[in-house]
Structure formats: structure tokens, C-alpha cells
Amino acid sequence: VCSSFATGPRQNDGTFYEFHTYSLKPSKMNEFLENIKKNMHLRTAHSELVGCWSVEFGGRMNKVFHIWKYENFAHRTAVQKALAKDKDWQEQFLIPNLALIDKQESEITYLVPWCKLEKPPKEGVYELASFQMKPGGPALWGDAFKRAVHAHVNLGYTKLVGVFHAEYGALNTVHVMWWNESADSRAAGRHHSHEDPRVVAAVRESVNYLVSQQNMLLIPASFSPLK
């Protein structure tokens, strides 16, 4: 699965993570969440759900965010073929929800080689920070970005869930998923990290390769494996 066009190191296996973002019609958000809570087992019978969240802050409102895990592209193709034949999934999950969705987006990502997907110690809130980096890939900016991430983690300002590099979607994009006990603990950790010269030095180096960034605060659904 490894691409001959890769511009830096990557995970040795073909496992990837698909980010699915659903933008819902404003009046249909609660109905959508109830539908997927009731019928998500029909979808997870085919492949692994890493997590499901609603977007609390950041960007467009009334959004639901999923992460799905696949062993490789052949696995994803097999899952899609199986879903196309699954009448229960289509009638109870897919068709009722289509009328509630305004827009949906998909992005294929890999975990960076120096990161494993971590499960937080307890329930909390998640932040997905997305960084658009200069063209050149991890070979150009990977080491500096790694040092910036580790500066936050090693000094205890937040918990790292995973670092994902986009393969399909907006290229040269890196997503960092953080976990905190609450939005307030996240704000406190961010405030203190900005005053720590060790973090400031690491971030200052990384931003030399940064084009833009944005983030979302995510609230896990009751049935989400990551809570």
C-alpha cells in the first residue's frame, strides 16, 4: 500500500484511518444522532469504528465526525461491497439518514510512524487540530513537527491520542488529536504551555513550515469507542 510518491517515512503496514465528516441540516442534528446511536451496530458489524463525535466549537456547526479503521484499501473495498448488499443497514441506517445530511466529506489518513493510537484514561473532550504544512511532506517538516507535539505531551499539558498525515484530501495536512478532561482543563493547559519557553521554542521551529491551522472541539457520542 505504501506509495512510491511518499515524501517521508510512514507506518510499515497498510492500516489507514478514514475521517468522515457529516454536516447536518440544523433542525436534524438530534435526529441524526439518535438514528446512528440506535443503528450503529449495523455499520460496525462490517468495520471498526474508532470514534464518533459531535463538533462543539470550531468551524461550521451541526457536524458529526467519525474515524473508521481499515487494514488496507482492499479491506475498505470489501466493506463497501458488503454494505451495498446489507439491506438492514441500507433500510435502517443509510436511507433514513440521507435526508438529514446537508454535506459529507471523506479524508484518508495514516498515523505518522512515531505515533500509536492511544486510548484516553477516562471520558473527556477531544480537540482535532489540523495543520496545513508547506509542500514537501514529512521529509521537510516532520522532525520539527514531532518536536512540537512531544513538547506539549512530555511536559504534561495535554494527552495525545494520535497524529495523522493526510493521504487523500487536502495534501500536506497533519491532524493532531488531543484529549483533555474538559474544555476548561484544555484552556488552562494551553495557557500554561504558551508561557513555557521549552514549548515556545519547539513551536517556533515548527511554524516555519506552517501555512495555516484550524481546530475543532469534539464531544464523544455515548456509543463512541473513544470517550
C-alpha positions as protocol buffer text, in pm:
chain_id: "A"
residue {
  index: 1
  type: VAL
  ca { x: 0 y: 0 z: 0 }
}
residue {
  index: 2
  type: CYS
  ca { x: 300 y: 229 z: 52 }
}
residue {
  index: 3
  type: SER
  ca { x: 313 y: 485 z: -226 }
}
residue {
  index: 4
  type: SER
  ca { x: 620 y: 533 z: -442 }
}
residue {
  index: 5
  type: PHE
  ca { x: 546 y: 905 z: -419 }
}
residue {
  index: 6
  type: ALA
  ca { x: 585 y: 918 z: -40 }
}
residue {
  index: 7
  type: THR
  ca { x: 794 y: 1214 z: 75 }
}
residue {
  index: 8
  type: GLY
  ca { x: 888 y: 1079 z: 414 }
}
residue {
  index: 9
  type: PRO
  ca { x: 868 y: 777 z: 646 }
}
residue {
  index: 10
  type: ARG
  ca { x: 533 y: 618 z: 720 }
}
residue {
  index: 11
  type: GLN
  ca { x: 385 y: 324 z: 908 }
}
residue {
  index: 12
  type: ASN
  ca { x: 512 y: -14 z: 789 }
}
residue {
  index: 13
  type: ASP
  ca { x: 169 y: -172 z: 747 }
}
residue {
  index: 14
  type: GLY
  ca { x: -120 y: -61 z: 527 }
}
residue {
  index: 15
  type: THR
  ca { x: -357 y: 37 z: 807 }
}
residue {
  index: 16
  type: PHE
  ca { x: -526 y: 369 z: 747 }
}
residue {
  index: 17
  type: TYR
  ca { x: -797 y: 581 z: 904 }
}
residue {
  index: 18
  type: GLU
  ca { x: -1085 y: 739 z: 717 }
}
residue {
  index: 19
  type: PHE
  ca { x: -1216 y: 1067 z: 853 }
}
residue {
  index: 20
  type: HIS
  ca { x: -1586 y: 1112 z: 778 }
}
residue {
  index: 21
  type: THR
  ca { x: -1745 y: 1448 z: 845 }
}
residue {
  index: 22
  type: TYR
  ca { x: -2121 y: 1493 z: 819 }
}
residue {
  index: 23
  type: SER
  ca { x: -2272 y: 1842 z: 802 }
}
residue {
  index: 24
  type: LEU
  ca { x: -2633 y: 1814 z: 913 }
}
residue {
  index: 25
  type: LYS
  ca { x: -2932 y: 2029 z: 844 }
}
residue {
  index: 26
  type: PRO
  ca { x: -2964 y: 2246 z: 1159 }
}
residue {
  index: 27
  type: SER
  ca { x: -3304 y: 2108 z: 1258 }
}
residue {
  index: 28
  type: LYS
  ca { x: -3193 y: 1747 z: 1204 }
}
residue {
  index: 29
  type: MET
  ca { x: -2882 y: 1718 z: 1425 }
}
residue {
  index: 30
  type: ASN
  ca { x: -3052 y: 1546 z: 1718 }
}
residue {
  index: 31
  type: GLU
  ca { x: -3248 y: 1312 z: 1493 }
}
residue {
  index: 32
  type: PHE
  ca { x: -2928 y: 1207 z: 1315 }
}
residue {
  index: 33
  type: LEU
  ca { x: -2750 y: 1136 z: 1645 }
}
residue {
  index: 34
  type: GLU
  ca { x: -3043 y: 929 z: 1771 }
}
residue {
  index: 35
  type: ASN
  ca { x: -3055 y: 732 z: 1447 }
}
residue {
  index: 36
  type: ILE
  ca { x: -2688 y: 643 z: 1447 }
}
residue {
  index: 37
  type: LYS
  ca { x: -2694 y: 560 z: 1819 }
}
residue {
  index: 38
  type: LYS
  ca { x: -2980 y: 316 z: 1759 }
}
residue {
  index: 39
  type: ASN
  ca { x: -2841 y: 155 z: 1444 }
}
residue {
  index: 40
  type: MET
  ca { x: -2461 y: 197 z: 1457 }
}
residue {
  index: 41
  type: HIS
  ca { x: -2424 y: -176 z: 1528 }
}
residue {
  index: 42
  type: LEU
  ca { x: -2537 y: -240 z: 1170 }
}
residue {
  index: 43
  type: ARG
  ca { x: -2238 y: -42 z: 1043 }
}
residue {
  index: 44
  type: THR
  ca { x: -1976 y: -161 z: 1295 }
}
residue {
  index: 45
  type: ALA
  ca { x: -2059 y: -521 z: 1200 }
}
residue {
  index: 46
  type: HIS
  ca { x: -1853 y: -451 z: 886 }
}
residue {
  index: 47
  type: SER
  ca { x: -1555 y: -247 z: 1007 }
}
residue {
  index: 48
  type: GLU
  ca { x: -1407 y: -86 z: 1316 }
}
residue {
  index: 49
  type: LEU
  ca { x: -1530 y: 250 z: 1441 }
}
residue {
  index: 50
  type: VAL
  ca { x: -1252 y: 434 z: 1623 }
}
residue {
  index: 51
  type: GLY
  ca { x: -1471 y: 716 z: 1743 }
}
residue {
  index: 52
  type: CYS
  ca { x: -1777 y: 931 z: 1683 }
}
residue {
  index: 53
  type: TRP
  ca { x: -1805 y: 1292 z: 1799 }
}
residue {
  index: 54
  type: SER
  ca { x: -2024 y: 1597 z: 1758 }
}
residue {
  index: 55
  type: VAL
  ca { x: -1848 y: 1927 z: 1691 }
}
residue {
  index: 56
  type: GLU
  ca { x: -1893 y: 2170 z: 1980 }
}
residue {
  index: 57
  type: PHE
  ca { x: -1665 y: 2456 z: 1871 }
}
residue {
  index: 58
  type: GLY
  ca { x: -1467 y: 2538 z: 1559 }
}
residue {
  index: 59
  type: GLY
  ca { x: -1588 y: 2593 z: 1204 }
}
residue {
  index: 60
  type: ARG
  ca { x: -1930 y: 2501 z: 1079 }
}
residue {
  index: 61
  type: MET
  ca { x: -2186 y: 2393 z: 1339 }
}
residue {
  index: 62
  type: ASN
  ca { x: -2415 y: 2088 z: 1331 }
}
residue {
  index: 63
  type: LYS
  ca { x: -2136 y: 1850 z: 1234 }
}
residue {
  index: 64
  type: VAL
  ca { x: -2067 y: 1488 z: 1329 }
}
residue {
  index: 65
  type: PHE
  ca { x: -1720 y: 1342 z: 1290 }
}
residue {
  index: 66
  type: HIS
  ca { x: -1631 y: 971 z: 1257 }
}
residue {
  index: 67
  type: ILE
  ca { x: -1300 y: 787 z: 1230 }
}
residue {
  index: 68
  type: TRP
  ca { x: -1305 y: 441 z: 1068 }
}
residue {
  index: 69
  type: LYS
  ca { x: -1011 y: 200 z: 1066 }
}
residue {
  index: 70
  type: TYR
  ca { x: -918 y: -23 z: 770 }
}
residue {
  index: 71
  type: GLU
  ca { x: -640 y: -277 z: 726 }
}
residue {
  index: 72
  type: ASN
  ca { x: -574 y: -161 z: 370 }
}
residue {
  index: 73
  type: PHE
  ca { x: -760 y: -36 z: 62 }
}
residue {
  index: 74
  type: ALA
  ca { x: -869 y: -388 z: -36 }
}
residue {
  index: 75
  type: HIS
  ca { x: -1032 y: -419 z: 307 }
}
residue {
  index: 76
  type: ARG
  ca { x: -1221 y: -93 z: 258 }
}
residue {
  index: 77
  type: THR
  ca { x: -1339 y: -204 z: -86 }
}
residue {
  index: 78
  type: ALA
  ca { x: -1465 y: -533 z: 58 }
}
residue {
  index: 79
  type: VAL
  ca { x: -1651 y: -345 z: 333 }
}
residue {
  index: 80
  type: GLN
  ca { x: -1820 y: -115 z: 82 }
}
residue {
  index: 81
  type: LYS
  ca { x: -1930 y: -415 z: -129 }
}
residue {
  index: 82
  type: ALA
  ca { x: -2070 y: -587 z: 179 }
}
residue {
  index: 83
  type: LEU
  ca { x: -2260 y: -274 z: 282 }
}
residue {
  index: 84
  type: ALA
  ca { x: -2412 y: -248 z: -64 }
}
residue {
  index: 85
  type: LYS
  ca { x: -2564 y: -593 z: -7 }
}
residue {
  index: 86
  type: ASP
  ca { x: -2672 y: -533 z: 352 }
}
residue {
  index: 87
  type: LYS
  ca { x: -3044 y: -449 z: 334 }
}
residue {
  index: 88
  type: ASP
  ca { x: -3077 y: -392 z: 710 }
}
residue {
  index: 89
  type: TRP
  ca { x: -2801 y: -131 z: 702 }
}
residue {
  index: 90
  type: GLN
  ca { x: -2947 y: 40 z: 398 }
}
residue {
  index: 91
  type: GLU
  ca { x: -3306 y: 47 z: 522 }
}
residue {
  index: 92
  type: GLN
  ca { x: -3245 y: 126 z: 888 }
}
residue {
  index: 93
  type: PHE
  ca { x: -2922 y: 328 z: 881 }
}
residue {
  index: 94
  type: LEU
  ca { x: -2836 y: 470 z: 540 }
}
residue {
  index: 95
  type: ILE
  ca { x: -3166 y: 573 z: 381 }
}
residue {
  index: 96
  type: PRO
  ca { x: -3322 y: 740 z: 690 }
}
residue {
  index: 97
  type: ASN
  ca { x: -3006 y: 944 z: 746 }
}
residue {
  index: 98
  type: LEU
  ca { x: -2955 y: 1062 z: 389 }
}
residue {
  index: 99
  type: ALA
  ca { x: -3241 y: 1308 z: 416 }
}
residue {
  index: 100
  type: LEU
  ca { x: -3080 y: 1465 z: 726 }
}
residue {
  index: 101
  type: ILE
  ca { x: -2737 y: 1529 z: 573 }
}
residue {
  index: 102
  type: ASP
  ca { x: -2650 y: 1856 z: 403 }
}
residue {
  index: 103
  type: LYS
  ca { x: -2293 y: 1762 z: 307 }
}
residue {
  index: 104
  type: GLN
  ca { x: -2040 y: 1490 z: 379 }
}
residue {
  index: 105
  type: GLU
  ca { x: -1663 y: 1477 z: 340 }
}
residue {
  index: 106
  type: SER
  ca { x: -1406 y: 1197 z: 347 }
}
residue {
  index: 107
  type: GLU
  ca { x: -1032 y: 1204 z: 406 }
}
residue {
  index: 108
  type: ILE
  ca { x: -784 y: 915 z: 412 }
}
residue {
  index: 109
  type: THR
  ca { x: -505 y: 942 z: 668 }
}
residue {
  index: 110
  type: TYR
  ca { x: -219 y: 737 z: 808 }
}
residue {
  index: 111
  type: LEU
  ca { x: -79 y: 754 z: 1157 }
}
residue {
  index: 112
  type: VAL
  ca { x: 270 y: 902 z: 1145 }
}
residue {
  index: 113
  type: PRO
  ca { x: 542 y: 639 z: 1212 }
}
residue {
  index: 114
  type: TRP
  ca { x: 635 y: 777 z: 1554 }
}
residue {
  index: 115
  type: CYS
  ca { x: 281 y: 764 z: 1691 }
}
residue {
  index: 116
  type: LYS
  ca { x: 39 y: 494 z: 1800 }
}
residue {
  index: 117
  type: LEU
  ca { x: -330 y: 544 z: 1857 }
}
residue {
  index: 118
  type: GLU
  ca { x: -379 y: 593 z: 2231 }
}
residue {
  index: 119
  type: LYS
  ca { x: -695 y: 546 z: 2434 }
}
residue {
  index: 120
  type: PRO
  ca { x: -752 y: 816 z: 2698 }
}
residue {
  index: 121
  type: PRO
  ca { x: -775 y: 707 z: 3064 }
}
residue {
  index: 122
  type: LYS
  ca { x: -1136 y: 822 z: 3107 }
}
residue {
  index: 123
  type: GLU
  ca { x: -1413 y: 1023 z: 2946 }
}
residue {
  index: 124
  type: GLY
  ca { x: -1332 y: 1376 z: 2838 }
}
residue {
  index: 125
  type: VAL
  ca { x: -1328 y: 1609 z: 2541 }
}
residue {
  index: 126
  type: TYR
  ca { x: -1120 y: 1591 z: 2226 }
}
residue {
  index: 127
  type: GLU
  ca { x: -952 y: 1854 z: 2013 }
}
residue {
  index: 128
  type: LEU
  ca { x: -870 y: 1790 z: 1649 }
}
residue {
  index: 129
  type: ALA
  ca { x: -605 y: 2040 z: 1543 }
}
residue {
  index: 130
  type: SER
  ca { x: -539 y: 2044 z: 1167 }
}
residue {
  index: 131
  type: PHE
  ca { x: -219 y: 2191 z: 1025 }
}
residue {
  index: 132
  type: GLN
  ca { x: -168 y: 2274 z: 659 }
}
residue {
  index: 133
  type: MET
  ca { x: 207 y: 2241 z: 606 }
}
residue {
  index: 134
  type: LYS
  ca { x: 429 y: 2362 z: 324 }
}
residue {
  index: 135
  type: PRO
  ca { x: 469 y: 2117 z: 32 }
}
residue {
  index: 136
  type: GLY
  ca { x: 747 y: 1866 z: 78 }
}
residue {
  index: 137
  type: GLY
  ca { x: 594 y: 1623 z: 322 }
}
residue {
  index: 138
  type: PRO
  ca { x: 738 y: 1487 z: 646 }
}
residue {
  index: 139
  type: ALA
  ca { x: 1084 y: 1476 z: 491 }
}
residue {
  index: 140
  type: LEU
  ca { x: 1077 y: 1856 z: 510 }
}
residue {
  index: 141
  type: TRP
  ca { x: 885 y: 1935 z: 827 }
}
residue {
  index: 142
  type: GLY
  ca { x: 840 y: 1603 z: 1007 }
}
residue {
  index: 143
  type: ASP
  ca { x: 1117 y: 1633 z: 1268 }
}
residue {
  index: 144
  type: ALA
  ca { x: 1024 y: 1987 z: 1370 }
}
residue {
  index: 145
  type: PHE
  ca { x: 656 y: 1896 z: 1393 }
}
residue {
  index: 146
  type: LYS
  ca { x: 737 y: 1591 z: 1604 }
}
residue {
  index: 147
  type: ARG
  ca { x: 937 y: 1802 z: 1849 }
}
residue {
  index: 148
  type: ALA
  ca { x: 649 y: 2050 z: 1882 }
}
residue {
  index: 149
  type: VAL
  ca { x: 399 y: 1772 z: 1957 }
}
residue {
  index: 150
  type: HIS
  ca { x: 628 y: 1599 z: 2206 }
}
residue {
  index: 151
  type: ALA
  ca { x: 697 y: 1926 z: 2386 }
}
residue {
  index: 152
  type: HIS
  ca { x: 328 y: 1953 z: 2477 }
}
residue {
  index: 153
  type: VAL
  ca { x: 297 y: 1585 z: 2571 }
}
residue {
  index: 154
  type: ASN
  ca { x: 622 y: 1536 z: 2763 }
}
residue {
  index: 155
  type: LEU
  ca { x: 559 y: 1842 z: 2978 }
}
residue {
  index: 156
  type: GLY
  ca { x: 209 y: 1721 z: 3070 }
}
residue {
  index: 157
  type: TYR
  ca { x: -1 y: 1997 z: 2916 }
}
residue {
  index: 158
  type: THR
  ca { x: -234 y: 1758 z: 2732 }
}
residue {
  index: 159
  type: LYS
  ca { x: -277 y: 1392 z: 2628 }
}
residue {
  index: 160
  type: LEU
  ca { x: -203 y: 1279 z: 2275 }
}
residue {
  index: 161
  type: VAL
  ca { x: -448 y: 1042 z: 2103 }
}
residue {
  index: 162
  type: GLY
  ca { x: -293 y: 1030 z: 1755 }
}
residue {
  index: 163
  type: VAL
  ca { x: -114 y: 1219 z: 1479 }
}
residue {
  index: 164
  type: PHE
  ca { x: -250 y: 1159 z: 1128 }
}
residue {
  index: 165
  type: HIS
  ca { x: -99 y: 1256 z: 792 }
}
residue {
  index: 166
  type: ALA
  ca { x: -342 y: 1304 z: 501 }
}
residue {
  index: 167
  type: GLU
  ca { x: -307 y: 1070 z: 203 }
}
residue {
  index: 168
  type: TYR
  ca { x: -627 y: 1174 z: 21 }
}
residue {
  index: 169
  type: GLY
  ca { x: -790 y: 1510 z: 81 }
}
residue {
  index: 170
  type: ALA
  ca { x: -602 y: 1834 z: 147 }
}
residue {
  index: 171
  type: LEU
  ca { x: -245 y: 1719 z: 96 }
}
residue {
  index: 172
  type: ASN
  ca { x: 38 y: 1821 z: 330 }
}
residue {
  index: 173
  type: THR
  ca { x: -216 y: 1825 z: 612 }
}
residue {
  index: 174
  type: VAL
  ca { x: -143 y: 1683 z: 957 }
}
residue {
  index: 175
  type: HIS
  ca { x: -418 y: 1625 z: 1213 }
}
residue {
  index: 176
  type: VAL
  ca { x: -332 y: 1603 z: 1581 }
}
residue {
  index: 177
  type: MET
  ca { x: -599 y: 1465 z: 1812 }
}
residue {
  index: 178
  type: TRP
  ca { x: -566 y: 1568 z: 2176 }
}
residue {
  index: 179
  type: TRP
  ca { x: -762 y: 1461 z: 2484 }
}
residue {
  index: 180
  type: ASN
  ca { x: -842 y: 1667 z: 2792 }
}
residue {
  index: 181
  type: GLU
  ca { x: -1070 y: 1614 z: 3089 }
}
residue {
  index: 182
  type: SER
  ca { x: -1278 y: 1919 z: 2999 }
}
residue {
  index: 183
  type: ALA
  ca { x: -1279 y: 2230 z: 2783 }
}
residue {
  index: 184
  type: ASP
  ca { x: -1158 y: 2427 z: 3086 }
}
residue {
  index: 185
  type: SER
  ca { x: -864 y: 2195 z: 3155 }
}
residue {
  index: 186
  type: ARG
  ca { x: -774 y: 2220 z: 2787 }
}
residue {
  index: 187
  type: ALA
  ca { x: -780 y: 2601 z: 2808 }
}
residue {
  index: 188
  type: ALA
  ca { x: -565 y: 2600 z: 3123 }
}
residue {
  index: 189
  type: GLY
  ca { x: -310 y: 2365 z: 2969 }
}
residue {
  index: 190
  type: ARG
  ca { x: -291 y: 2573 z: 2653 }
}
residue {
  index: 191
  type: HIS
  ca { x: -244 y: 2893 z: 2854 }
}
residue {
  index: 192
  type: HIS
  ca { x: 41 y: 2746 z: 3060 }
}
residue {
  index: 193
  type: SER
  ca { x: 212 y: 2586 z: 2759 }
}
residue {
  index: 194
  type: HIS
  ca { x: 224 y: 2924 z: 2583 }
}
residue {
  index: 195
  type: GLU
  ca { x: 426 y: 3056 z: 2877 }
}
residue {
  index: 196
  type: ASP
  ca { x: 670 y: 2763 z: 2880 }
}
residue {
  index: 197
  type: PRO
  ca { x: 990 y: 2855 z: 2691 }
}
residue {
  index: 198
  type: ARG
  ca { x: 1052 y: 2489 z: 2603 }
}
residue {
  index: 199
  type: VAL
  ca { x: 718 y: 2463 z: 2422 }
}
residue {
  index: 200
  type: VAL
  ca { x: 757 y: 2807 z: 2266 }
}
residue {
  index: 201
  type: ALA
  ca { x: 1098 y: 2713 z: 2122 }
}
residue {
  index: 202
  type: ALA
  ca { x: 968 y: 2387 z: 1971 }
}
residue {
  index: 203
  type: VAL
  ca { x: 659 y: 2550 z: 1823 }
}
residue {
  index: 204
  type: ARG
  ca { x: 860 y: 2842 z: 1684 }
}
residue {
  index: 205
  type: GLU
  ca { x: 1071 y: 2597 z: 1485 }
}
residue {
  index: 206
  type: SER
  ca { x: 768 y: 2410 z: 1352 }
}
residue {
  index: 207
  type: VAL
  ca { x: 576 y: 2719 z: 1239 }
}
residue {
  index: 208
  type: ASN
  ca { x: 849 y: 2791 z: 984 }
}
residue {
  index: 209
  type: TYR
  ca { x: 680 y: 2517 z: 776 }
}
residue {
  index: 210
  type: LEU
  ca { x: 320 y: 2608 z: 859 }
}
residue {
  index: 211
  type: VAL
  ca { x: 74 y: 2753 z: 606 }
}
residue {
  index: 212
  type: SER
  ca { x: -245 y: 2758 z: 816 }
}
residue {
  index: 213
  type: GLN
  ca { x: -417 y: 2578 z: 1102 }
}
residue {
  index: 214
  type: GLN
  ca { x: -763 y: 2527 z: 1247 }
}
residue {
  index: 215
  type: ASN
  ca { x: -920 y: 2318 z: 1520 }
}
residue {
  index: 216
  type: MET
  ca { x: -1243 y: 2170 z: 1649 }
}
residue {
  index: 217
  type: LEU
  ca { x: -1354 y: 2077 z: 1999 }
}
residue {
  index: 218
  type: LEU
  ca { x: -1524 y: 1736 z: 1983 }
}
residue {
  index: 219
  type: ILE
  ca { x: -1771 y: 1579 z: 2225 }
}
residue {
  index: 220
  type: PRO
  ca { x: -1778 y: 1197 z: 2208 }
}
residue {
  index: 221
  type: ALA
  ca { x: -2107 y: 1021 z: 2145 }
}
residue {
  index: 222
  type: SER
  ca { x: -2229 y: 780 z: 2413 }
}
residue {
  index: 223
  type: PHE
  ca { x: -2153 y: 483 z: 2187 }
}
residue {
  index: 224
  type: SER
  ca { x: -1811 y: 606 z: 2072 }
}
residue {
  index: 225
  type: PRO
  ca { x: -1523 y: 365 z: 2146 }
}
residue {
  index: 226
  type: LEU
  ca { x: -1308 y: 669 z: 2227 }
}
residue {
  index: 227
  type: LYS
  ca { x: -1488 y: 860 z: 2500 }
}
